[in-house]
Amino acid sequence: MKNTPDAYERYLSTYLSNNNYPEAEDLSFITARADQAYDVFCEARRGGVDVSTAEELALIALMQGYQGESFDDLVREILFDYCPEEGYDFFISDMEDRLEDYREQYSPDKYPPYSAEYEAFKTELLGVIDDYFTTYLPTE
């Protein structure tokens, strides 16, 4: 992501829209939050913080109040690419044995959204879900 107010606006707007938050329609809210995130990034860089850490701090500020999605929300976000929404509960239930260890280790405090740890966890979970669909569902 580019570190500009516009990039933060697009990021937040997309997230809010995709997750059906009412704030998705509030452009002044999105602009103010994006400006705040950009200020956090700039202040961190002026303070000598490296770029990736400054970006993480900015994203935490940007997404404040929208963090802490549940494990099932994270799985549903991944399932979006695999099946229609009405199938989410069935597939989550059917994959429960594969997801059990991940569910036990997941905690929004341990994996703050948009951190490197969160992205690594999400990527690993994506692999488990992809393996499930590749193994158990026939391809056409």
Coordinates of N, CA, C and O in Angstrom, one line a residue:
M1 N 0.8 -1.2 0.0 CA 0.0 0.0 0.0 C 0.9 1.2 0.0 O 1.9 1.3 0.7
K2 N 0.5 2.2 -0.8 CA 1.2 3.5 -0.8 C 0.8 4.2 0.5 O -0.3 4.0 1.0
N3 N 1.7 4.9 1.1 CA 1.4 5.6 2.3 C 1.0 7.1 2.0 O 1.7 8.0 2.1
T4 N -0.3 7.2 1.5 CA -0.9 8.5 1.2 C -2.3 8.5 1.9 O -2.9 7.4 2.1
P5 N -2.8 9.6 2.2 CA -4.2 9.7 2.7 C -5.2 9.0 1.7 O -6.1 8.3 2.2
D6 N -5.0 9.2 0.4 CA -5.9 8.6 -0.5 C -5.9 7.1 -0.5 O -6.9 6.4 -0.6
A7 N -4.7 6.5 -0.3 CA -4.5 5.0 -0.3 C -5.2 4.5 1.0 O -5.9 3.5 1.0
Y8 N -5.1 5.2 2.1 CA -5.7 4.8 3.4 C -7.2 5.0 3.2 O -8.0 4.1 3.7
E9 N -7.7 6.0 2.5 CA -9.1 6.2 2.3 C -9.7 5.0 1.5 O -10.7 4.4 1.9
R10 N -9.0 4.6 0.4 CA -9.5 3.5 -0.4 C -9.5 2.2 0.4 O -10.5 1.4 0.3
Y11 N -8.5 2.0 1.2 CA -8.4 0.8 2.0 C -9.5 0.7 2.9 O -10.2 -0.3 3.0
L12 N -9.8 1.7 3.7 CA -10.8 1.7 4.7 C -12.2 1.7 4.1 O -13.1 0.9 4.5
S13 N -12.4 2.4 3.0 CA -13.7 2.4 2.3 C -14.0 1.0 1.8 O -15.1 0.5 1.9
T14 N -13.0 0.4 1.2 CA -13.2 -1.0 0.7 C -13.6 -1.9 1.8 O -14.5 -2.7 1.7
Y15 N -12.8 -1.9 2.9 CA -13.1 -2.8 4.0 C -14.5 -2.5 4.6 O -15.2 -3.5 4.8
L16 N -14.8 -1.3 4.8 CA -16.1 -1.0 5.4 C -17.3 -1.5 4.4 O -18.3 -2.0 4.9
S17 N -17.1 -1.2 3.1 CA -18.1 -1.7 2.2 C -18.2 -3.2 2.1 O -19.3 -3.7 2.1
N18 N -17.1 -3.8 2.0 CA -17.1 -5.3 1.9 C -17.7 -6.0 3.1 O -18.2 -7.1 3.0
N19 N -17.6 -5.3 4.3 CA -18.1 -5.9 5.5 C -19.4 -5.3 6.0 O -19.8 -5.5 7.1
N20 N -20.0 -4.5 5.1 CA -21.4 -3.9 5.4 C -21.5 -3.0 6.6 O -22.5 -3.1 7.3
Y21 N -20.4 -2.3 6.8 CA -20.5 -1.3 8.0 C -21.2 0.0 7.5 O -21.0 0.4 6.3
P22 N -22.1 0.5 8.3 CA -22.8 1.7 7.9 C -21.9 2.9 7.6 O -22.2 3.8 6.8
E23 N -20.7 2.9 8.2 CA -19.7 4.0 8.0 C -19.2 4.0 6.6 O -18.6 5.0 6.2
A24 N -19.4 3.0 5.8 CA -19.0 3.0 4.4 C -19.5 4.1 3.6 O -18.9 4.5 2.6
E25 N -20.6 4.7 4.0 CA -21.3 5.8 3.3 C -20.9 7.1 3.9 O -21.2 8.2 3.3
D26 N -20.1 7.1 5.0 CA -19.8 8.4 5.6 C -18.4 8.8 5.2 O -17.3 8.5 5.8
L27 N -18.3 9.6 4.1 CA -17.0 10.0 3.5 C -16.2 10.9 4.4 O -15.0 10.8 4.4
S28 N -16.9 11.7 5.3 CA -16.1 12.6 6.2 C -15.4 11.7 7.2 O -14.3 12.0 7.6
F29 N -16.1 10.7 7.7 CA -15.5 9.7 8.7 C -14.3 9.1 8.1 O -13.2 9.0 8.7
I30 N -14.4 8.6 6.8 CA -13.4 7.8 6.1 C -12.2 8.8 5.9 O -11.0 8.4 6.2
T31 N -12.4 10.0 5.5 CA -11.4 10.9 5.2 C -10.6 11.3 6.5 O -9.4 11.3 6.6
A32 N -11.4 11.5 7.6 CA -10.7 11.9 8.9 C -9.9 10.7 9.4 O -8.8 10.9 9.9
R33 N -10.4 9.5 9.3 CA -9.7 8.3 9.8 C -8.4 8.1 8.9 O -7.4 7.8 9.4
A34 N -8.5 8.3 7.6 CA -7.4 8.1 6.7 C -6.3 9.2 7.0 O -5.1 8.9 7.0
D35 N -6.7 10.4 7.3 CA -5.8 11.5 7.6 C -5.1 11.2 8.9 O -3.9 11.4 9.0
Q36 N -5.8 10.6 9.9 CA -5.2 10.3 11.1 C -4.2 9.1 10.9 O -3.1 9.2 11.5
A37 N -4.5 8.2 10.2 CA -3.6 7.0 9.9 C -2.3 7.6 9.2 O -1.2 7.2 9.5
Y38 N -2.5 8.5 8.2 CA -1.3 9.0 7.5 C -0.5 9.8 8.5 O 0.8 9.7 8.5
D39 N -1.1 10.6 9.4 CA -0.3 11.3 10.4 C 0.5 10.4 11.3 O 1.6 10.6 11.7
V40 N -0.2 9.2 11.7 CA 0.5 8.2 12.5 C 1.8 7.7 11.8 O 2.9 7.6 12.3
F41 N 1.6 7.4 10.5 CA 2.7 6.9 9.7 C 3.8 8.0 9.6 O 5.0 7.6 9.9
C42 N 3.5 9.2 9.3 CA 4.5 10.3 9.2 C 5.2 10.5 10.5 O 6.4 10.6 10.6
E43 N 4.5 10.6 11.6 CA 5.1 10.8 12.9 C 6.0 9.6 13.3 O 7.1 9.9 13.8
A44 N 5.6 8.4 13.0 CA 6.5 7.3 13.3 C 7.8 7.3 12.5 O 8.8 7.1 13.0
R45 N 7.6 7.7 11.2 CA 8.8 7.8 10.4 C 9.8 8.9 10.9 O 11.0 8.7 10.9
R46 N 9.2 10.0 11.2 CA 10.0 11.1 11.8 C 10.7 10.7 13.1 O 11.8 11.2 13.4
G47 N 10.0 9.8 13.8 CA 10.6 9.3 15.0 C 11.7 8.2 14.8 O 12.1 7.6 15.8
G48 N 11.9 7.9 13.6 CA 13.0 6.9 13.3 C 12.5 5.4 13.2 O 13.3 4.5 13.0
V49 N 11.2 5.3 13.1 CA 10.6 3.9 13.0 C 10.7 3.5 11.5 O 10.5 4.3 10.6
D50 N 11.0 2.2 11.3 CA 11.2 1.7 10.0 C 9.8 1.7 9.2 O 8.8 1.8 9.9
V51 N 9.9 1.6 7.9 CA 8.7 1.8 7.1 C 7.6 0.7 7.4 O 6.4 1.1 7.6
S52 N 8.0 -0.5 7.5 CA 7.0 -1.6 7.7 C 6.3 -1.4 9.1 O 5.1 -1.6 9.2
T53 N 7.1 -1.1 10.1 CA 6.5 -0.9 11.4 C 5.6 0.4 11.4 O 4.5 0.4 12.0
A54 N 6.0 1.4 10.7 CA 5.2 2.6 10.6 C 3.9 2.4 9.9 O 2.8 2.8 10.3
E55 N 4.0 1.5 8.8 CA 2.7 1.1 8.1 C 1.8 0.4 9.0 O 0.6 0.5 9.0
E56 N 2.4 -0.6 9.8 CA 1.5 -1.4 10.7 C 0.8 -0.5 11.7 O -0.3 -0.6 12.0
L57 N 1.6 0.5 12.3 CA 1.0 1.4 13.2 C -0.1 2.2 12.6 O -1.2 2.5 13.2
A58 N 0.1 2.7 11.3 CA -0.9 3.5 10.6 C -2.2 2.6 10.4 O -3.3 3.1 10.5
L59 N -2.0 1.4 10.0 CA -3.1 0.5 9.7 C -3.9 0.2 11.0 O -5.1 0.1 11.0
I60 N -3.2 0.1 12.1 CA -3.9 -0.1 13.4 C -4.7 1.1 13.7 O -5.9 1.0 14.1
A61 N -4.2 2.3 13.5 CA -4.9 3.5 13.7 C -6.1 3.6 12.8 O -7.2 4.0 13.2
L62 N -5.9 3.2 11.5 CA -7.0 3.3 10.5 C -8.1 2.4 10.9 O -9.3 2.7 10.7
M63 N -7.8 1.2 11.4 CA -8.8 0.2 11.6 C -9.3 0.1 13.0 O -10.0 -0.8 13.4
Q64 N -8.9 1.0 13.8 CA -9.3 1.0 15.2 C -10.9 0.9 15.3 O -11.6 1.6 14.7
G65 N -11.3 0.0 16.1 CA -12.7 -0.2 16.3 C -13.3 -1.3 15.3 O -14.4 -1.8 15.5
Y66 N -12.5 -1.6 14.3 CA -12.9 -2.7 13.4 C -12.0 -3.9 13.5 O -12.1 -4.8 12.7
Q67 N -11.2 -3.9 14.5 CA -10.2 -5.0 14.7 C -10.9 -6.1 15.5 O -11.9 -5.8 16.1
G68 N -10.3 -7.2 15.6 CA -10.7 -8.2 16.4 C -11.8 -9.1 15.8 O -12.7 -9.6 16.5
E69 N -11.7 -9.3 14.5 CA -12.7 -10.2 13.9 C -12.6 -11.6 14.5 O -11.5 -12.0 14.9
S70 N -13.7 -12.2 14.6 CA -13.7 -13.6 15.1 C -13.1 -14.6 14.2 O -12.9 -14.3 13.0
F71 N -12.7 -15.7 14.7 CA -12.1 -16.7 13.8 C -13.1 -17.1 12.7 O -12.6 -17.2 11.5
D72 N -14.4 -17.3 13.0 CA -15.3 -17.6 11.9 C -15.4 -16.5 10.9 O -15.6 -16.8 9.7
D73 N -15.3 -15.2 11.3 CA -15.3 -14.1 10.4 C -14.1 -14.2 9.4 O -14.3 -14.0 8.2
L74 N -13.0 -14.6 10.0 CA -11.8 -14.8 9.1 C -12.0 -15.9 8.2 O -11.7 -15.8 7.0
V75 N -12.5 -17.0 8.6 CA -12.8 -18.2 7.7 C -13.8 -17.8 6.6 O -13.6 -18.1 5.5
R76 N -14.8 -17.1 7.0 CA -15.8 -16.6 6.0 C -15.2 -15.7 5.0 O -15.5 -15.8 3.8
E77 N -14.3 -14.8 5.4 CA -13.6 -14.0 4.5 C -12.8 -14.8 3.4 O -12.8 -14.5 2.2
I78 N -12.2 -15.9 3.9 CA -11.4 -16.7 3.0 C -12.4 -17.5 2.1 O -12.2 -17.7 0.9
L79 N -13.5 -18.0 2.7 CA -14.5 -18.8 1.9 C -15.1 -18.0 0.8 O -15.6 -18.6 -0.2
F80 N -15.1 -16.7 0.9 CA -15.7 -15.8 -0.2 C -15.2 -16.2 -1.6 O -15.9 -16.2 -2.5
D81 N -13.9 -16.7 -1.7 CA -13.4 -17.0 -3.0 C -13.7 -18.5 -3.4 O -13.4 -18.9 -4.5
Y82 N -14.4 -19.2 -2.5 CA -14.6 -20.6 -2.8 C -16.0 -21.0 -3.0 O -16.3 -22.0 -3.7
C83 N -17.0 -20.3 -2.4 CA -18.3 -20.8 -2.4 C -19.3 -19.6 -2.1 O -18.9 -18.6 -1.6
P84 N -20.6 -19.8 -2.5 CA -21.6 -18.8 -2.2 C -21.8 -18.6 -0.7 O -21.5 -19.6 0.1
E85 N -22.2 -17.5 -0.2 CA -22.3 -17.2 1.2 C -23.2 -18.2 1.9 O -23.0 -18.5 3.1
E86 N -24.2 -18.6 1.3 CA -25.2 -19.6 1.9 C -24.5 -20.9 2.2 O -25.0 -21.7 3.0
G87 N -23.3 -21.2 1.7 CA -22.6 -22.4 2.0 C -21.6 -22.3 3.1 O -21.0 -23.3 3.5
Y88 N -21.4 -21.1 3.6 CA -20.3 -20.9 4.6 C -20.5 -21.8 5.8 O -19.5 -22.5 6.2
D89 N -21.7 -21.8 6.4 CA -21.9 -22.6 7.6 C -21.7 -24.0 7.4 O -21.1 -24.7 8.2
F90 N -22.1 -24.6 6.3 CA -21.9 -26.0 6.0 C -20.4 -26.3 5.9 O -20.0 -27.3 6.5
F91 N -19.7 -25.5 5.1 CA -18.3 -25.8 5.0 C -17.5 -25.6 6.2 O -16.6 -26.4 6.5
I92 N -17.8 -24.6 7.0 CA -17.1 -24.4 8.3 C -17.4 -25.6 9.2 O -16.4 -26.2 9.8
S93 N -18.6 -26.1 9.2 CA -18.9 -27.3 10.0 C -18.2 -28.5 9.5 O -17.7 -29.3 10.3
D94 N -18.2 -28.7 8.2 CA -17.6 -29.9 7.6 C -16.0 -29.8 7.8 O -15.4 -30.9 7.8
M95 N -15.4 -28.7 7.9 CA -14.0 -28.6 8.0 C -13.6 -28.5 9.5 O -12.4 -28.3 9.8
E96 N -14.5 -28.6 10.4 CA -14.2 -28.3 11.8 C -13.0 -29.1 12.3 O -12.2 -28.5 13.1
D97 N -12.8 -30.3 12.0 CA -11.7 -31.1 12.5 C -10.4 -30.5 12.0 O -9.4 -30.5 12.7
R98 N -10.4 -30.0 10.8 CA -9.2 -29.3 10.2 C -8.9 -27.9 10.9 O -7.8 -27.5 11.0
L99 N -10.0 -27.3 11.2 CA -9.9 -25.9 11.8 C -9.7 -25.9 13.3 O -9.3 -24.8 13.8
E100 N -9.9 -27.0 13.9 CA -9.9 -27.0 15.4 C -8.7 -26.4 16.0 O -8.7 -25.6 16.9
D101 N -7.5 -26.9 15.6 CA -6.2 -26.4 16.2 C -6.1 -24.9 15.9 O -5.6 -24.2 16.8
Y102 N -6.5 -24.4 14.7 CA -6.3 -23.0 14.4 C -7.3 -22.2 15.2 O -7.0 -21.1 15.7
R103 N -8.5 -22.7 15.4 CA -9.5 -22.0 16.2 C -9.0 -21.8 17.7 O -9.1 -20.8 18.3
E104 N -8.3 -22.9 18.2 CA -7.8 -22.8 19.6 C -6.6 -21.8 19.7 O -6.5 -21.2 20.7
Q105 N -5.8 -21.7 18.7 CA -4.7 -20.8 18.8 C -5.0 -19.3 18.4 O -4.2 -18.4 18.6
Y106 N -6.2 -19.1 17.7 CA -6.5 -17.8 17.2 C -7.0 -16.9 18.4 O -7.8 -17.3 19.2
S107 N -6.5 -15.7 18.4 CA -6.9 -14.7 19.3 C -6.6 -13.3 18.7 O -5.5 -13.1 18.2
P108 N -7.6 -12.4 18.6 CA -7.4 -11.1 18.0 C -6.2 -10.4 18.7 O -5.5 -9.6 18.1
D109 N -6.0 -10.7 20.0 CA -4.9 -10.0 20.7 C -3.5 -10.6 20.3 O -2.6 -9.8 20.2
K110 N -3.5 -11.9 20.0 CA -2.3 -12.5 19.5 C -2.0 -12.2 18.1 O -0.8 -12.0 17.7
Y111 N -3.0 -12.0 17.3 CA -2.8 -11.7 15.8 C -3.6 -10.4 15.5 O -4.7 -10.5 14.9
P112 N -3.1 -9.2 15.9 CA -3.8 -8.0 15.5 C -3.9 -7.9 14.0 O -3.0 -8.1 13.3
P113 N -5.1 -7.6 13.6 CA -5.4 -7.5 12.1 C -4.4 -6.5 11.5 O -4.0 -5.5 12.1
Y114 N -3.9 -6.9 10.3 CA -3.0 -6.1 9.5 C -1.6 -6.2 10.0 O -0.8 -5.5 9.4
S115 N -1.3 -7.0 11.0 CA 0.1 -7.2 11.4 C 0.7 -8.3 10.6 O 0.0 -9.1 9.9
A116 N 2.0 -8.4 10.6 CA 2.7 -9.5 9.9 C 2.2 -10.9 10.4 O 2.1 -11.8 9.7
E117 N 2.0 -11.0 11.7 CA 1.6 -12.2 12.3 C 0.2 -12.6 11.8 O -0.1 -13.8 11.6
Y118 N -0.7 -11.6 11.8 CA -2.0 -11.9 11.3 C -2.0 -12.4 9.8 O -2.7 -13.4 9.5
E119 N -1.2 -11.7 9.0 CA -1.1 -12.1 7.6 C -0.5 -13.5 7.4 O -1.0 -14.3 6.6
A120 N 0.5 -13.8 8.2 CA 1.0 -15.2 8.2 C 0.0 -16.2 8.6 O -0.1 -17.3 8.0
F121 N -0.7 -15.9 9.7 CA -1.8 -16.8 10.2 C -2.8 -17.0 9.1 O -3.3 -18.1 8.8
K122 N -3.3 -15.9 8.5 CA -4.3 -16.0 7.5 C -3.9 -16.8 6.3 O -4.6 -17.6 5.7
T123 N -2.6 -16.6 5.9 CA -2.0 -17.4 4.8 C -2.0 -18.9 5.1 O -2.4 -19.7 4.2
E124 N -1.6 -19.2 6.3 CA -1.6 -20.6 6.7 C -3.0 -21.2 6.7 O -3.3 -22.3 6.2
L125 N -4.0 -20.4 7.2 CA -5.4 -20.9 7.2 C -5.9 -21.0 5.8 O -6.6 -21.9 5.5
L126 N -5.5 -20.1 4.9 CA -5.9 -20.2 3.5 C -5.4 -21.5 2.9 O -6.2 -22.1 2.2
G127 N -4.2 -21.9 3.2 CA -3.7 -23.1 2.7 C -4.5 -24.3 3.2 O -4.8 -25.3 2.4
V128 N -4.9 -24.3 4.5 CA -5.8 -25.4 5.0 C -7.1 -25.5 4.3 O -7.6 -26.6 3.9
I129 N -7.7 -24.3 4.1 CA -9.0 -24.3 3.4 C -8.9 -24.7 1.9 O -9.7 -25.4 1.4
D130 N -7.8 -24.2 1.3 CA -7.6 -24.5 -0.1 C -7.4 -26.1 -0.2 O -7.9 -26.7 -1.2
D131 N -6.6 -26.6 0.7 CA -6.4 -28.1 0.7 C -7.7 -28.8 0.8 O -7.9 -29.9 0.1
Y132 N -8.6 -28.4 1.7 CA -9.9 -29.0 1.9 C -10.7 -29.0 0.6 O -11.2 -30.1 0.1
F133 N -10.7 -27.9 -0.1 CA -11.5 -27.8 -1.3 C -10.9 -28.6 -2.4 O -11.5 -29.2 -3.3
T134 N -9.6 -28.6 -2.5 CA -8.8 -29.4 -3.5 C -9.0 -30.9 -3.3 O -9.2 -31.6 -4.3
T135 N -9.0 -31.3 -2.1 CA -9.0 -32.7 -1.7 C -10.5 -33.3 -1.8 O -10.7 -34.4 -2.3
Y136 N -11.4 -32.6 -1.3 CA -12.8 -33.1 -1.1 C -13.8 -32.7 -2.1 O -14.9 -33.3 -2.2
L137 N -13.5 -31.7 -2.9 CA -14.6 -31.3 -3.9 C -14.0 -31.6 -5.3 O -12.9 -31.2 -5.6
P138 N -14.9 -32.2 -6.1 CA -14.4 -32.5 -7.4 C -14.3 -31.2 -8.3 O -15.1 -30.3 -8.0
T139 N -13.4 -31.2 -9.2 CA -13.3 -30.1 -10.1 C -14.0 -30.4 -11.4 O -14.1 -31.6 -11.8
E140 N -14.5 -29.4 -12.0 CA -15.2 -29.7 -13.3 C -14.3 -29.4 -14.5 O -13.4 -28.7 -14.5

